[in-house]
């Protein structure tokens, strides 16, 4: 009998790109707006490129009656598709100099990614001073309450992820980021001024709500604002921001080892990025996709003109209008139960499920003990090494994301994580010199974190909004991150218990096995999105649904 995970994966086709029916001419096709027909025609060569069996079928079967050709300007615009599929499009320097086309979008994306900095900061802020907090608030010696203070923000993030979709659909990304900074600021203030356990828990819960909304919202905002050519590179700012937040919290936490009241200063400091987000987003642009969805096409065009290359403006606006005109209904949660949205939701939920059970949080929790075995007694210093390694991997990912593509990085990342886990297991389980065993454990831990940071971490957050349609993007992301928070909580809750029961070697071997399974999953079910506009991806996914196009 298949496991629940296997049962969930069985209904999936081998790849969403393997069911592209040819457009059928007739009244229903010709009745569509010209921009819809033009965008579909431009997307067809890319679909056939992704699907060799479909190309063979087109070549071997009699040609259908000819479709009405697009106007000359639309046909010439479509010629840029092949270049974009190869990583072009969306801007460039047009010569041999430095490619600085990303600079116009960078300030807006950077401001939004400060929310991820806060996410990382709140992950690391409790690492050092939790014992001092417990002593001053009266729950010292109670590991359950200490764990609750650390993990209650995950519960808040769960509810924040669930409610994020309604906020984004109603207010847009820009305003939601500003509104969401309110619980982040208030929660940090409550935590910093807490004189009781209840106040600390309430503050951490409010922070969690803000984090839950932001982790859904920021990848959506970046994917919808960034030019196609730079979408992957700019998308890695989410992971880079998180890494920098962790490093900042751990570095700022070093004085807490000598000052028992320093934790209040650390929590007060968490208010500053929230205030900067509120102020900075006032000058940032709104997502052009959201503006178009609510009928503000002129405003959407202004955003596209300000951030993207002039040669891309008309083509991009045509594609955005095509998607909006072809689907003018409001998305609902029930849409995630029907094709093609259920396939994307299942992919998103599965990626986060597998990411968490591949052991990233377990390894992070256990890394301080691994470092302690080789004489690094400071937990903050050990965690800082881990944070720097994570940051280095994120920088590498930013350079490779739009060159190698999402799918290749994801597969390579999980294969590297599996190798690292098995390296640690070898060092633990086989009779080796103690120094060699410790060296293998350290090398395996750092390699695992580095390879996670170049693919499994950033790609998961980038590719889910790319595969989602404009209608359901916020809901697919909300669902996927809800799965993330549940699995994150479960790993943190049961990790040490499993280690005590089965041993570190067995648990890490399980993480390695899940990493191999995830690489196989990515190979079979992930579609490459590098160099393709969100609208082109959406039309491809919709056309892959049997019976969708009439």
Short mmCIF file of C-alpha atoms in Angstrom, two decimals:
data_model
loop_
_atom_site.label_atom_id
_atom_site.label_comp_id
_atom_site.label_asym_id
_atom_site.label_seq_id
_atom_site.Cartn_x
_atom_site.Cartn_y
_atom_site.Cartn_z
CA UNK A 1 0.00 0.00 0.00
CA UNK A 2 1.52 3.36 -0.98
CA UNK A 3 2.51 5.85 1.67
CA UNK A 4 0.42 9.05 1.95
CA UNK A 5 3.16 10.97 0.13
CA UNK A 6 3.32 8.42 -2.67
CA UNK A 7 -0.46 8.44 -2.91
CA UNK A 8 -0.43 12.20 -3.21
CA UNK A 9 2.09 12.08 -6.03
CA UNK A 10 0.54 9.26 -8.08
CA UNK A 11 -2.19 11.36 -9.76
CA UNK A 12 0.42 13.78 -11.10
CA UNK A 13 1.37 13.47 -14.78
CA UNK A 14 5.04 12.90 -15.58
CA UNK A 15 5.34 16.59 -16.38
CA UNK A 16 2.84 19.40 -16.84
CA UNK A 17 4.50 20.11 -20.18
CA UNK A 18 3.46 16.81 -21.76
CA UNK A 19 -0.15 17.62 -22.59
CA UNK A 20 -0.14 20.65 -24.83
CA UNK A 21 -2.99 20.31 -27.34
CA UNK A 22 -2.68 22.35 -30.50
CA UNK A 23 -4.99 25.37 -30.65
CA UNK A 24 -8.07 24.40 -32.61
CA UNK A 25 -9.32 27.03 -35.05
CA UNK A 26 -12.97 27.84 -35.07
CA UNK A 27 -15.42 30.41 -33.75
CA UNK A 28 -14.33 30.05 -30.11
CA UNK A 29 -10.67 30.63 -31.02
CA UNK A 30 -11.28 33.50 -33.43
CA UNK A 31 -13.72 35.12 -31.02
CA UNK A 32 -10.99 35.66 -28.49
CA UNK A 33 -9.38 39.11 -28.21
CA UNK A 34 -6.44 39.68 -30.53
CA UNK A 35 -4.00 40.00 -27.66
CA UNK A 36 -5.07 36.59 -26.33
CA UNK A 37 -4.56 34.93 -29.72
CA UNK A 38 -1.24 36.68 -30.23
CA UNK A 39 0.08 35.70 -26.80
CA UNK A 40 -0.98 32.09 -27.32
CA UNK A 41 0.73 31.98 -30.70
CA UNK A 42 3.94 33.36 -29.21
CA UNK A 43 3.88 30.80 -26.41
CA UNK A 44 3.35 27.82 -28.75
CA UNK A 45 6.99 27.44 -29.93
CA UNK A 46 8.18 27.36 -26.32
CA UNK A 47 5.59 24.71 -25.43
CA UNK A 48 6.69 22.54 -28.32
CA UNK A 49 10.32 23.04 -27.33
CA UNK A 50 9.46 21.72 -23.86
CA UNK A 51 7.53 18.81 -25.29
CA UNK A 52 9.32 16.79 -28.04
CA UNK A 53 6.39 14.31 -28.37
CA UNK A 54 4.08 17.24 -29.09
CA UNK A 55 6.49 18.53 -31.75
CA UNK A 56 6.66 15.11 -33.34
CA UNK A 57 2.87 14.96 -33.43
CA UNK A 58 2.66 18.34 -35.15
CA UNK A 59 5.23 17.28 -37.74
CA UNK A 60 3.62 13.91 -38.50
CA UNK A 61 -0.06 14.96 -38.61
CA UNK A 62 -1.78 16.99 -41.34
CA UNK A 63 -1.64 20.69 -40.59
CA UNK A 64 -4.87 22.27 -39.32
CA UNK A 65 -6.54 25.11 -41.20
CA UNK A 66 -4.34 28.20 -40.95
CA UNK A 67 -4.97 30.62 -38.09
CA UNK A 68 -5.34 34.31 -38.71
CA UNK A 69 -1.82 35.73 -38.50
CA UNK A 70 -1.16 38.29 -35.81
CA UNK A 71 -0.56 41.89 -36.82
CA UNK A 72 3.01 42.60 -37.95
CA UNK A 73 3.98 44.36 -34.73
CA UNK A 74 2.72 41.43 -32.63
CA UNK A 75 4.50 38.89 -34.82
CA UNK A 76 7.76 40.76 -34.51
CA UNK A 77 7.29 41.02 -30.74
CA UNK A 78 6.95 37.27 -30.58
CA UNK A 79 10.35 36.81 -32.14
CA UNK A 80 11.94 37.72 -28.83
CA UNK A 81 10.55 34.60 -27.17
CA UNK A 82 13.40 32.30 -28.09
CA UNK A 83 15.95 34.76 -26.75
CA UNK A 84 13.97 35.08 -23.54
CA UNK A 85 13.73 31.35 -23.15
CA UNK A 86 17.48 31.17 -23.30
CA UNK A 87 17.87 33.71 -20.54
CA UNK A 88 17.42 36.86 -22.60
CA UNK A 89 14.57 39.29 -22.47
CA UNK A 90 13.65 41.63 -19.71
CA UNK A 91 16.61 43.89 -20.26
CA UNK A 92 20.32 43.87 -20.75
CA UNK A 93 23.10 46.11 -21.72
CA UNK A 94 22.94 45.21 -25.37
CA UNK A 95 26.70 44.97 -25.57
CA UNK A 96 29.72 43.44 -23.98
CA UNK A 97 29.72 45.67 -20.86
CA UNK A 98 28.25 45.01 -17.44
CA UNK A 99 24.58 44.05 -17.47
CA UNK A 100 22.90 46.54 -15.14
CA UNK A 101 19.30 46.11 -16.25
CA UNK A 102 18.36 44.86 -12.79
CA UNK A 103 19.22 48.15 -11.08
CA UNK A 104 15.87 49.81 -11.74
CA UNK A 105 13.94 47.07 -9.94
CA UNK A 106 16.53 46.52 -7.21
CA UNK A 107 15.50 49.33 -4.77
CA UNK A 108 11.90 48.13 -4.76
CA UNK A 109 12.83 44.47 -4.35
CA UNK A 110 15.46 45.29 -1.72
CA UNK A 111 12.92 47.21 0.37
CA UNK A 112 10.49 44.30 0.28
CA UNK A 113 13.22 41.80 1.14
CA UNK A 114 13.80 43.62 4.44
CA UNK A 115 10.77 41.64 5.59
CA UNK A 116 12.87 38.48 5.10
CA UNK A 117 15.66 40.11 7.08
CA UNK A 118 13.17 40.38 9.94
CA UNK A 119 12.22 36.73 9.45
CA UNK A 120 15.86 35.68 9.86
CA UNK A 121 16.36 38.07 12.77
CA UNK A 122 13.46 36.60 14.72
CA UNK A 123 14.73 33.08 14.01
CA UNK A 124 18.09 33.91 15.58
CA UNK A 125 17.11 36.43 18.26
CA UNK A 126 16.22 33.78 20.85
CA UNK A 127 19.28 31.63 20.21
CA UNK A 128 21.49 33.10 22.93
CA UNK A 129 19.37 34.90 25.54
CA UNK A 130 16.55 32.38 26.09
CA UNK A 131 18.02 31.31 29.46
CA UNK A 132 18.20 34.94 30.65
CA UNK A 133 14.63 35.54 29.49
CA UNK A 134 13.44 32.45 31.37
CA UNK A 135 15.22 33.57 34.55
CA UNK A 136 13.83 37.11 34.48
CA UNK A 137 10.28 36.12 33.53
CA UNK A 138 10.07 33.25 36.02
CA UNK A 139 10.03 30.05 33.95
CA UNK A 140 13.66 28.97 34.29
CA UNK A 141 14.20 25.23 34.46
CA UNK A 142 11.09 24.56 32.36
CA UNK A 143 12.24 23.37 28.91
CA UNK A 144 8.66 23.14 27.62
CA UNK A 145 7.97 26.85 28.29
CA UNK A 146 11.34 27.81 26.87
CA UNK A 147 10.54 25.87 23.72
CA UNK A 148 7.10 27.48 23.60
CA UNK A 149 8.58 30.99 23.67
CA UNK A 150 10.86 30.06 20.77
CA UNK A 151 8.24 28.23 18.69
CA UNK A 152 5.04 30.21 19.37
CA UNK A 153 5.98 32.49 16.51
CA UNK A 154 5.65 29.47 14.18
CA UNK A 155 2.02 29.11 15.32
CA UNK A 156 1.46 32.78 14.53
CA UNK A 157 3.13 32.32 11.14
CA UNK A 158 0.71 29.48 10.36
CA UNK A 159 -2.27 31.81 10.83
CA UNK A 160 -0.51 34.64 9.01
CA UNK A 161 0.05 32.41 5.97
CA UNK A 162 -3.62 31.42 5.91
CA UNK A 163 -4.80 35.03 6.01
CA UNK A 164 -2.22 36.47 3.62
CA UNK A 165 -4.19 35.77 0.44
CA UNK A 166 -7.19 37.91 1.42
CA UNK A 167 -4.93 40.85 2.27
CA UNK A 168 -2.88 40.64 -0.95
CA UNK A 169 -5.96 40.30 -3.18
CA UNK A 170 -7.67 43.27 -1.52
CA UNK A 171 -4.84 45.73 -0.87
CA UNK A 172 -2.06 44.62 -3.22
CA UNK A 173 1.51 43.76 -2.29
CA UNK A 174 2.73 47.27 -1.47
CA UNK A 175 0.01 48.19 1.03
CA UNK A 176 -0.07 44.72 2.56
CA UNK A 177 3.65 44.93 3.32
CA UNK A 178 3.04 48.21 5.12
CA UNK A 179 -0.01 46.93 7.01
CA UNK A 180 1.80 43.76 7.97
CA UNK A 181 4.63 45.72 9.56
CA UNK A 182 2.23 46.76 12.34
CA UNK A 183 2.13 43.36 14.15
CA UNK A 184 5.88 43.03 13.59
CA UNK A 185 6.58 46.35 15.32
CA UNK A 186 3.99 45.93 18.10
CA UNK A 187 5.04 42.32 18.71
CA UNK A 188 8.71 43.28 19.05
CA UNK A 189 7.84 46.11 21.47
CA UNK A 190 5.67 43.83 23.61
CA UNK A 191 8.42 41.22 23.73
CA UNK A 192 11.09 43.78 24.62
CA UNK A 193 9.01 45.26 27.45
CA UNK A 194 7.63 41.93 28.69
CA UNK A 195 7.47 41.45 32.47
CA UNK A 196 5.65 38.11 32.33
CA UNK A 197 5.52 34.96 30.25
CA UNK A 198 2.08 35.87 28.85
CA UNK A 199 3.35 39.19 27.48
CA UNK A 200 6.33 37.50 25.88
CA UNK A 201 4.11 34.85 24.27
CA UNK A 202 1.69 37.47 22.93
CA UNK A 203 4.53 39.51 21.45
CA UNK A 204 6.11 36.46 19.80
CA UNK A 205 2.72 35.37 18.43
CA UNK A 206 2.10 38.80 16.85
CA UNK A 207 5.57 38.69 15.32
CA UNK A 208 4.74 35.25 13.92
CA UNK A 209 1.58 36.55 12.25
CA UNK A 210 3.62 39.24 10.52
CA UNK A 211 6.28 36.75 9.48
CA UNK A 212 3.65 34.36 8.09
CA UNK A 213 2.18 37.06 5.85
CA UNK A 214 5.57 38.33 4.70
CA UNK A 215 7.03 34.94 3.77
CA UNK A 216 4.09 34.49 1.40
CA UNK A 217 4.00 38.06 0.14
CA UNK A 218 7.64 38.92 -0.62
CA UNK A 219 8.26 36.12 -3.18
CA UNK A 220 5.01 37.09 -4.92
CA UNK A 221 5.99 40.75 -5.03
CA UNK A 222 9.47 40.05 -6.37
CA UNK A 223 8.22 37.61 -9.02
CA UNK A 224 5.61 40.13 -10.26
CA UNK A 225 7.83 43.23 -10.20
CA UNK A 226 11.17 41.88 -11.43
CA UNK A 227 11.93 41.85 -15.19
CA UNK A 228 11.86 38.32 -16.60
CA UNK A 229 15.60 38.13 -17.21
CA UNK A 230 16.46 38.96 -13.61
CA UNK A 231 13.53 37.40 -11.77
CA UNK A 232 15.53 34.46 -10.43
CA UNK A 233 18.50 36.55 -9.34
CA UNK A 234 16.34 39.15 -7.61
CA UNK A 235 14.24 36.37 -6.09
CA UNK A 236 17.27 35.10 -4.17
CA UNK A 237 17.14 38.30 -2.11
CA UNK A 238 14.52 36.49 -0.01
CA UNK A 239 17.10 33.88 1.03
CA UNK A 240 19.91 36.45 1.31
CA UNK A 241 17.73 38.66 3.51
CA UNK A 242 16.90 35.74 5.80
CA UNK A 243 20.58 34.79 6.10
CA UNK A 244 21.62 38.35 6.89
CA UNK A 245 18.86 38.58 9.51
CA UNK A 246 20.11 35.44 11.24
CA UNK A 247 23.71 36.67 11.14
CA UNK A 248 22.66 40.08 12.52
CA UNK A 249 20.73 38.49 15.40
CA UNK A 250 23.57 36.11 16.29
CA UNK A 251 26.18 38.87 16.10
CA UNK A 252 24.07 41.26 18.14
CA UNK A 253 23.44 38.47 20.64
CA UNK A 254 27.10 37.97 21.58
CA UNK A 255 26.94 40.57 24.44
CA UNK A 256 24.05 38.61 25.96
CA UNK A 257 26.61 36.07 27.19
CA UNK A 258 27.82 38.69 29.71
CA UNK A 259 24.78 41.00 30.04
CA UNK A 260 21.59 39.21 31.25
CA UNK A 261 19.39 42.16 30.22
CA UNK A 262 20.77 42.53 26.70
CA UNK A 263 17.84 40.58 25.20
CA UNK A 264 15.58 43.61 25.62
CA UNK A 265 17.92 45.70 23.46
CA UNK A 266 17.91 42.96 20.83
CA UNK A 267 14.11 42.92 20.69
CA UNK A 268 13.86 46.72 20.59
CA UNK A 269 16.25 46.62 17.62
CA UNK A 270 13.76 44.39 15.77
CA UNK A 271 11.40 47.37 15.50
CA UNK A 272 13.78 49.30 13.24
CA UNK A 273 13.46 47.15 10.07
CA UNK A 274 9.66 47.20 10.44
CA UNK A 275 9.65 51.00 10.51
CA UNK A 276 11.99 51.10 7.49
CA UNK A 277 9.64 48.80 5.56
CA UNK A 278 6.65 51.08 6.23
CA UNK A 279 8.59 54.14 5.08
CA UNK A 280 10.43 52.48 2.19
CA UNK A 281 7.39 50.82 0.62
CA UNK A 282 5.77 54.26 0.36
CA UNK A 283 8.25 54.93 -2.44
CA UNK A 284 8.15 51.43 -3.95
CA UNK A 285 5.99 50.47 -6.92
CA UNK A 286 2.92 48.27 -6.78
CA UNK A 287 2.87 44.95 -8.61
CA UNK A 288 1.83 45.60 -12.24
CA UNK A 289 0.05 42.23 -12.29
CA UNK A 290 -2.14 43.23 -9.33
CA UNK A 291 -2.81 46.65 -10.86
CA UNK A 292 -3.95 45.01 -14.08
CA UNK A 293 -6.08 42.50 -12.19
CA UNK A 294 -8.04 45.34 -10.53
CA UNK A 295 -8.42 47.17 -13.85
CA UNK A 296 -5.71 49.81 -13.43
CA UNK A 297 -3.96 49.12 -16.73
CA UNK A 298 -2.53 52.65 -17.10
CA UNK A 299 -0.87 52.40 -13.70
CA UNK A 300 0.44 48.93 -14.57
CA UNK A 301 1.96 50.28 -17.77
CA UNK A 302 3.72 53.08 -15.83
CA UNK A 303 5.31 50.51 -13.51
CA UNK A 304 6.45 48.33 -16.42
CA UNK A 305 7.86 51.35 -18.24
CA UNK A 306 9.79 52.45 -15.15
CA UNK A 307 11.37 49.06 -14.38
CA UNK A 308 11.71 47.10 -17.64
CA UNK A 309 13.53 47.68 -20.89
CA UNK A 310 11.57 49.83 -23.41
CA UNK A 311 11.65 46.97 -25.94
CA UNK A 312 9.79 44.75 -23.46
CA UNK A 313 6.96 47.13 -22.50
CA UNK A 314 4.46 46.48 -25.30
CA UNK A 315 5.01 42.73 -25.32
CA UNK A 316 4.73 42.47 -21.54
CA UNK A 317 1.57 44.58 -21.36
CA UNK A 318 -0.03 42.48 -24.11
CA UNK A 319 0.68 39.30 -22.18
CA UNK A 320 -0.59 40.77 -18.90
CA UNK A 321 -3.78 41.99 -20.57
CA UNK A 322 -4.23 38.62 -22.29
CA UNK A 323 -4.20 36.77 -18.98
CA UNK A 324 -6.52 39.27 -17.28
CA UNK A 325 -9.03 39.34 -20.18
CA UNK A 326 -8.97 35.56 -20.47
CA UNK A 327 -9.76 35.09 -16.78
CA UNK A 328 -11.57 38.02 -15.22
CA UNK A 329 -13.07 36.08 -12.29
CA UNK A 330 -11.84 36.34 -8.72
CA UNK A 331 -9.89 33.40 -7.40
CA UNK A 332 -11.15 31.38 -4.45
CA UNK A 333 -9.72 28.61 -2.30
CA UNK A 334 -11.90 26.09 -4.14
CA UNK A 335 -9.86 26.81 -7.29
CA UNK A 336 -7.02 24.85 -5.72
CA UNK A 337 -9.11 21.70 -6.16
CA UNK A 338 -9.32 21.92 -9.97
CA UNK A 339 -6.79 21.73 -12.82
CA UNK A 340 -4.30 23.25 -13.34
CA UNK A 341 -4.25 24.98 -9.94
CA UNK A 342 -4.46 21.76 -7.92
CA UNK A 343 -1.32 20.47 -9.65
CA UNK A 344 0.61 23.64 -8.77
CA UNK A 345 -0.70 23.59 -5.18
CA UNK A 346 0.34 19.96 -4.82
CA UNK A 347 3.80 20.73 -6.19
CA UNK A 348 4.15 23.71 -3.84
CA UNK A 349 2.97 21.82 -0.77
CA UNK A 350 5.13 18.81 -1.66
CA UNK A 351 8.26 20.94 -2.13
CA UNK A 352 7.90 22.48 1.32
CA UNK A 353 6.95 19.14 2.90
CA UNK A 354 10.03 17.48 1.44
CA UNK A 355 12.25 20.49 2.21
CA UNK A 356 11.41 20.34 5.91
CA UNK A 357 11.65 16.55 6.22
CA UNK A 358 14.98 16.63 4.41
CA UNK A 359 16.11 17.95 7.78
CA UNK A 360 17.17 21.56 7.40
CA UNK A 361 15.80 22.69 10.76
CA UNK A 362 16.92 19.52 12.50
CA UNK A 363 20.47 20.09 11.25
CA UNK A 364 20.36 23.72 12.36
CA UNK A 365 19.07 22.71 15.79
CA UNK A 366 21.78 20.05 16.14
CA UNK A 367 24.67 22.02 14.60
CA UNK A 368 25.74 23.60 17.91
CA UNK A 369 26.20 20.12 19.42
CA UNK A 370 28.22 19.02 16.38
CA UNK A 371 30.53 22.02 16.75
CA UNK A 372 30.80 21.46 20.51
CA UNK A 373 32.25 18.00 19.84
CA UNK A 374 35.27 19.61 18.18
CA UNK A 375 35.86 22.20 20.89
CA UNK A 376 33.71 25.16 19.76
CA UNK A 377 31.83 25.63 23.02
CA UNK A 378 30.08 28.93 22.19
CA UNK A 379 26.66 28.16 20.75
CA UNK A 380 26.40 31.69 19.31
CA UNK A 381 29.76 31.35 17.56
CA UNK A 382 28.84 27.94 16.14
CA UNK A 383 25.53 29.28 14.86
CA UNK A 384 27.34 32.24 13.35
CA UNK A 385 29.54 29.87 11.31
CA UNK A 386 26.37 28.19 10.08
CA UNK A 387 24.79 31.55 9.21
CA UNK A 388 27.83 32.68 7.22
CA UNK A 389 27.87 29.39 5.28
CA UNK A 390 24.17 29.81 4.53
CA UNK A 391 24.79 33.36 3.32
CA UNK A 392 27.66 32.23 1.08
CA UNK A 393 25.44 29.63 -0.56
CA UNK A 394 22.70 32.21 -1.13
CA UNK A 395 25.20 34.49 -2.91
CA UNK A 396 26.21 31.62 -5.19
CA UNK A 397 22.53 30.93 -5.91
CA UNK A 398 21.95 34.56 -6.89
CA UNK A 399 24.66 34.22 -9.54
CA UNK A 400 23.42 30.87 -10.90
CA UNK A 401 19.62 31.17 -10.70
CA UNK A 402 19.10 32.80 -14.10
CA UNK A 403 22.05 31.01 -15.74
CA UNK A 404 21.56 27.36 -14.73
CA UNK A 405 17.82 27.49 -14.11
CA UNK A 406 15.61 26.55 -11.16
CA UNK A 407 15.21 22.86 -11.90
CA UNK A 408 18.92 22.11 -12.27
CA UNK A 409 19.78 23.99 -9.06
CA UNK A 410 17.01 22.22 -7.15
CA UNK A 411 18.13 18.75 -8.24
CA UNK A 412 21.81 19.48 -7.64
CA UNK A 413 21.05 20.99 -4.25
CA UNK A 414 19.20 17.96 -2.94
CA UNK A 415 21.82 15.56 -4.31
CA UNK A 416 24.46 17.59 -2.46
CA UNK A 417 22.37 17.53 0.73
CA UNK A 418 22.00 13.76 0.47
CA UNK A 419 25.75 13.33 0.02
CA UNK A 420 26.42 15.57 3.02
CA UNK A 421 24.01 13.60 5.21
CA UNK A 422 25.58 10.28 4.25
CA UNK A 423 29.03 11.79 4.91
CA UNK A 424 27.97 12.65 8.46
CA UNK A 425 26.44 9.20 8.93
CA UNK A 426 29.71 7.61 7.78
CA UNK A 427 31.69 9.69 10.26
CA UNK A 428 29.31 8.78 13.09
CA UNK A 429 28.61 5.12 12.39
CA UNK A 430 31.94 3.66 11.27
CA UNK A 431 35.03 3.06 13.43
CA UNK A 432 37.25 6.00 12.54
CA UNK A 433 39.84 8.08 14.29
CA UNK A 434 38.04 10.58 16.53
CA UNK A 435 39.61 13.55 14.77
CA UNK A 436 38.61 12.22 11.35
CA UNK A 437 35.07 11.54 12.54
CA UNK A 438 34.73 15.09 13.91
CA UNK A 439 36.13 16.56 10.71
CA UNK A 440 33.62 14.59 8.62
CA UNK A 441 30.78 15.78 10.85
CA UNK A 442 31.81 19.42 10.54
CA UNK A 443 32.42 19.16 6.78
CA UNK A 444 29.13 17.34 6.25
CA UNK A 445 27.16 19.90 8.28
CA UNK A 446 28.62 22.90 6.45
CA UNK A 447 28.28 21.18 3.05
CA UNK A 448 24.65 20.36 3.80
CA UNK A 449 23.85 23.96 4.71
CA UNK A 450 25.77 25.34 1.72
CA UNK A 451 24.07 23.04 -0.80
CA UNK A 452 20.68 23.80 0.79
CA UNK A 453 21.30 27.51 0.32
CA UNK A 454 22.11 27.22 -3.41
CA UNK A 455 18.86 25.48 -4.34
CA UNK A 456 16.47 23.92 -1.85
CA UNK A 457 16.16 27.18 0.09
CA UNK A 458 15.80 29.90 -2.57
CA UNK A 459 14.35 27.90 -5.48
CA UNK A 460 11.39 26.62 -3.49
CA UNK A 461 10.22 30.14 -2.71
CA UNK A 462 10.87 31.38 -6.25
CA UNK A 463 9.37 28.65 -8.40
CA UNK A 464 5.99 28.30 -6.66
CA UNK A 465 4.76 31.82 -7.53
CA UNK A 466 6.25 31.40 -11.02
CA UNK A 467 4.19 28.26 -11.66
CA UNK A 468 1.01 29.75 -10.16
CA UNK A 469 -1.56 31.69 -12.14
CA UNK A 470 -2.30 35.35 -11.42
CA UNK A 471 -5.74 34.30 -10.20
CA UNK A 472 -4.50 31.87 -7.54
CA UNK A 473 -0.89 32.92 -6.89
CA UNK A 474 -1.52 34.29 -3.38
CA UNK A 475 -3.63 31.26 -2.41
CA UNK A 476 -1.14 28.70 -3.72
CA UNK A 477 1.63 30.47 -1.82
CA UNK A 478 -0.53 30.70 1.31
CA UNK A 479 -1.30 26.99 1.16
CA UNK A 480 2.34 26.05 0.47
CA UNK A 481 3.68 28.09 3.37
CA UNK A 482 0.99 26.71 5.66
CA UNK A 483 2.40 23.26 4.90
CA UNK A 484 5.88 24.68 5.56
CA UNK A 485 4.99 25.97 9.03
CA UNK A 486 3.24 22.77 10.06
CA UNK A 487 6.22 20.64 9.01
CA UNK A 488 8.66 23.11 10.55
CA UNK A 489 6.84 22.84 13.88
CA UNK A 490 6.72 19.04 13.75
CA UNK A 491 10.43 18.71 12.97
CA UNK A 492 11.32 21.04 15.82
CA UNK A 493 8.98 19.21 18.19
CA UNK A 494 10.09 15.63 17.53
CA UNK A 495 13.69 15.94 16.29
CA UNK A 496 15.49 15.47 19.62
CA UNK A 497 13.08 12.71 20.63
CA UNK A 498 13.87 10.80 17.44
CA UNK A 499 17.61 11.33 17.99
CA UNK A 500 17.35 9.91 21.52
CA UNK A 501 15.32 6.94 20.33
CA UNK A 502 17.10 5.97 17.10
CA UNK A 503 20.42 7.82 17.23
CA UNK A 504 21.82 10.65 15.13
CA UNK A 505 23.06 8.33 12.39
CA UNK A 506 19.64 6.83 11.71
CA UNK A 507 17.88 10.21 11.73
CA UNK A 508 20.45 11.79 9.41
CA UNK A 509 20.26 8.76 7.10
CA UNK A 510 16.51 9.39 6.91
CA UNK A 511 17.17 13.02 5.99
CA UNK A 512 19.54 11.84 3.26
CA UNK A 513 16.90 9.47 1.91
CA UNK A 514 14.30 12.25 1.77
CA UNK A 515 16.83 14.47 -0.03
CA UNK A 516 17.29 11.80 -2.72
CA UNK A 517 13.52 11.44 -3.01
CA UNK A 518 13.17 15.21 -3.45
CA UNK A 519 15.80 15.27 -6.22
CA UNK A 520 13.79 12.57 -8.00
CA UNK A 521 10.57 14.53 -7.44
CA UNK A 522 12.12 17.68 -8.90
CA UNK A 523 13.42 15.77 -11.94
CA UNK A 524 9.98 14.38 -12.76
CA UNK A 525 7.53 17.13 -11.75
CA UNK A 526 9.25 20.53 -11.90
CA UNK A 527 9.02 22.55 -15.12
CA UNK A 528 11.87 24.96 -15.87
CA UNK A 529 10.73 28.59 -15.60
CA UNK A 530 14.02 30.39 -16.32
CA UNK A 531 13.69 33.19 -18.86
CA UNK A 532 9.92 32.82 -19.31
CA UNK A 533 7.41 35.51 -18.39
CA UNK A 534 4.81 34.70 -15.75
CA UNK A 535 2.08 35.00 -18.37
CA UNK A 536 3.81 32.58 -20.75
CA UNK A 537 4.19 30.05 -17.92
CA UNK A 538 0.54 30.48 -16.94
CA UNK A 539 -0.72 29.94 -20.50
CA UNK A 540 1.48 26.86 -20.83
CA UNK A 541 0.17 25.38 -17.58
CA UNK A 542 -3.43 26.10 -18.57
CA UNK A 543 -2.97 24.60 -22.03
CA UNK A 544 -1.55 21.47 -20.41
CA UNK A 545 -4.95 20.77 -18.88
CA UNK A 546 -7.02 18.40 -21.06
CA UNK A 547 -10.27 19.94 -22.13
CA UNK A 548 -9.30 23.39 -20.90
CA UNK A 549 -9.06 25.03 -24.28
CA UNK A 550 -12.04 24.91 -26.53
#
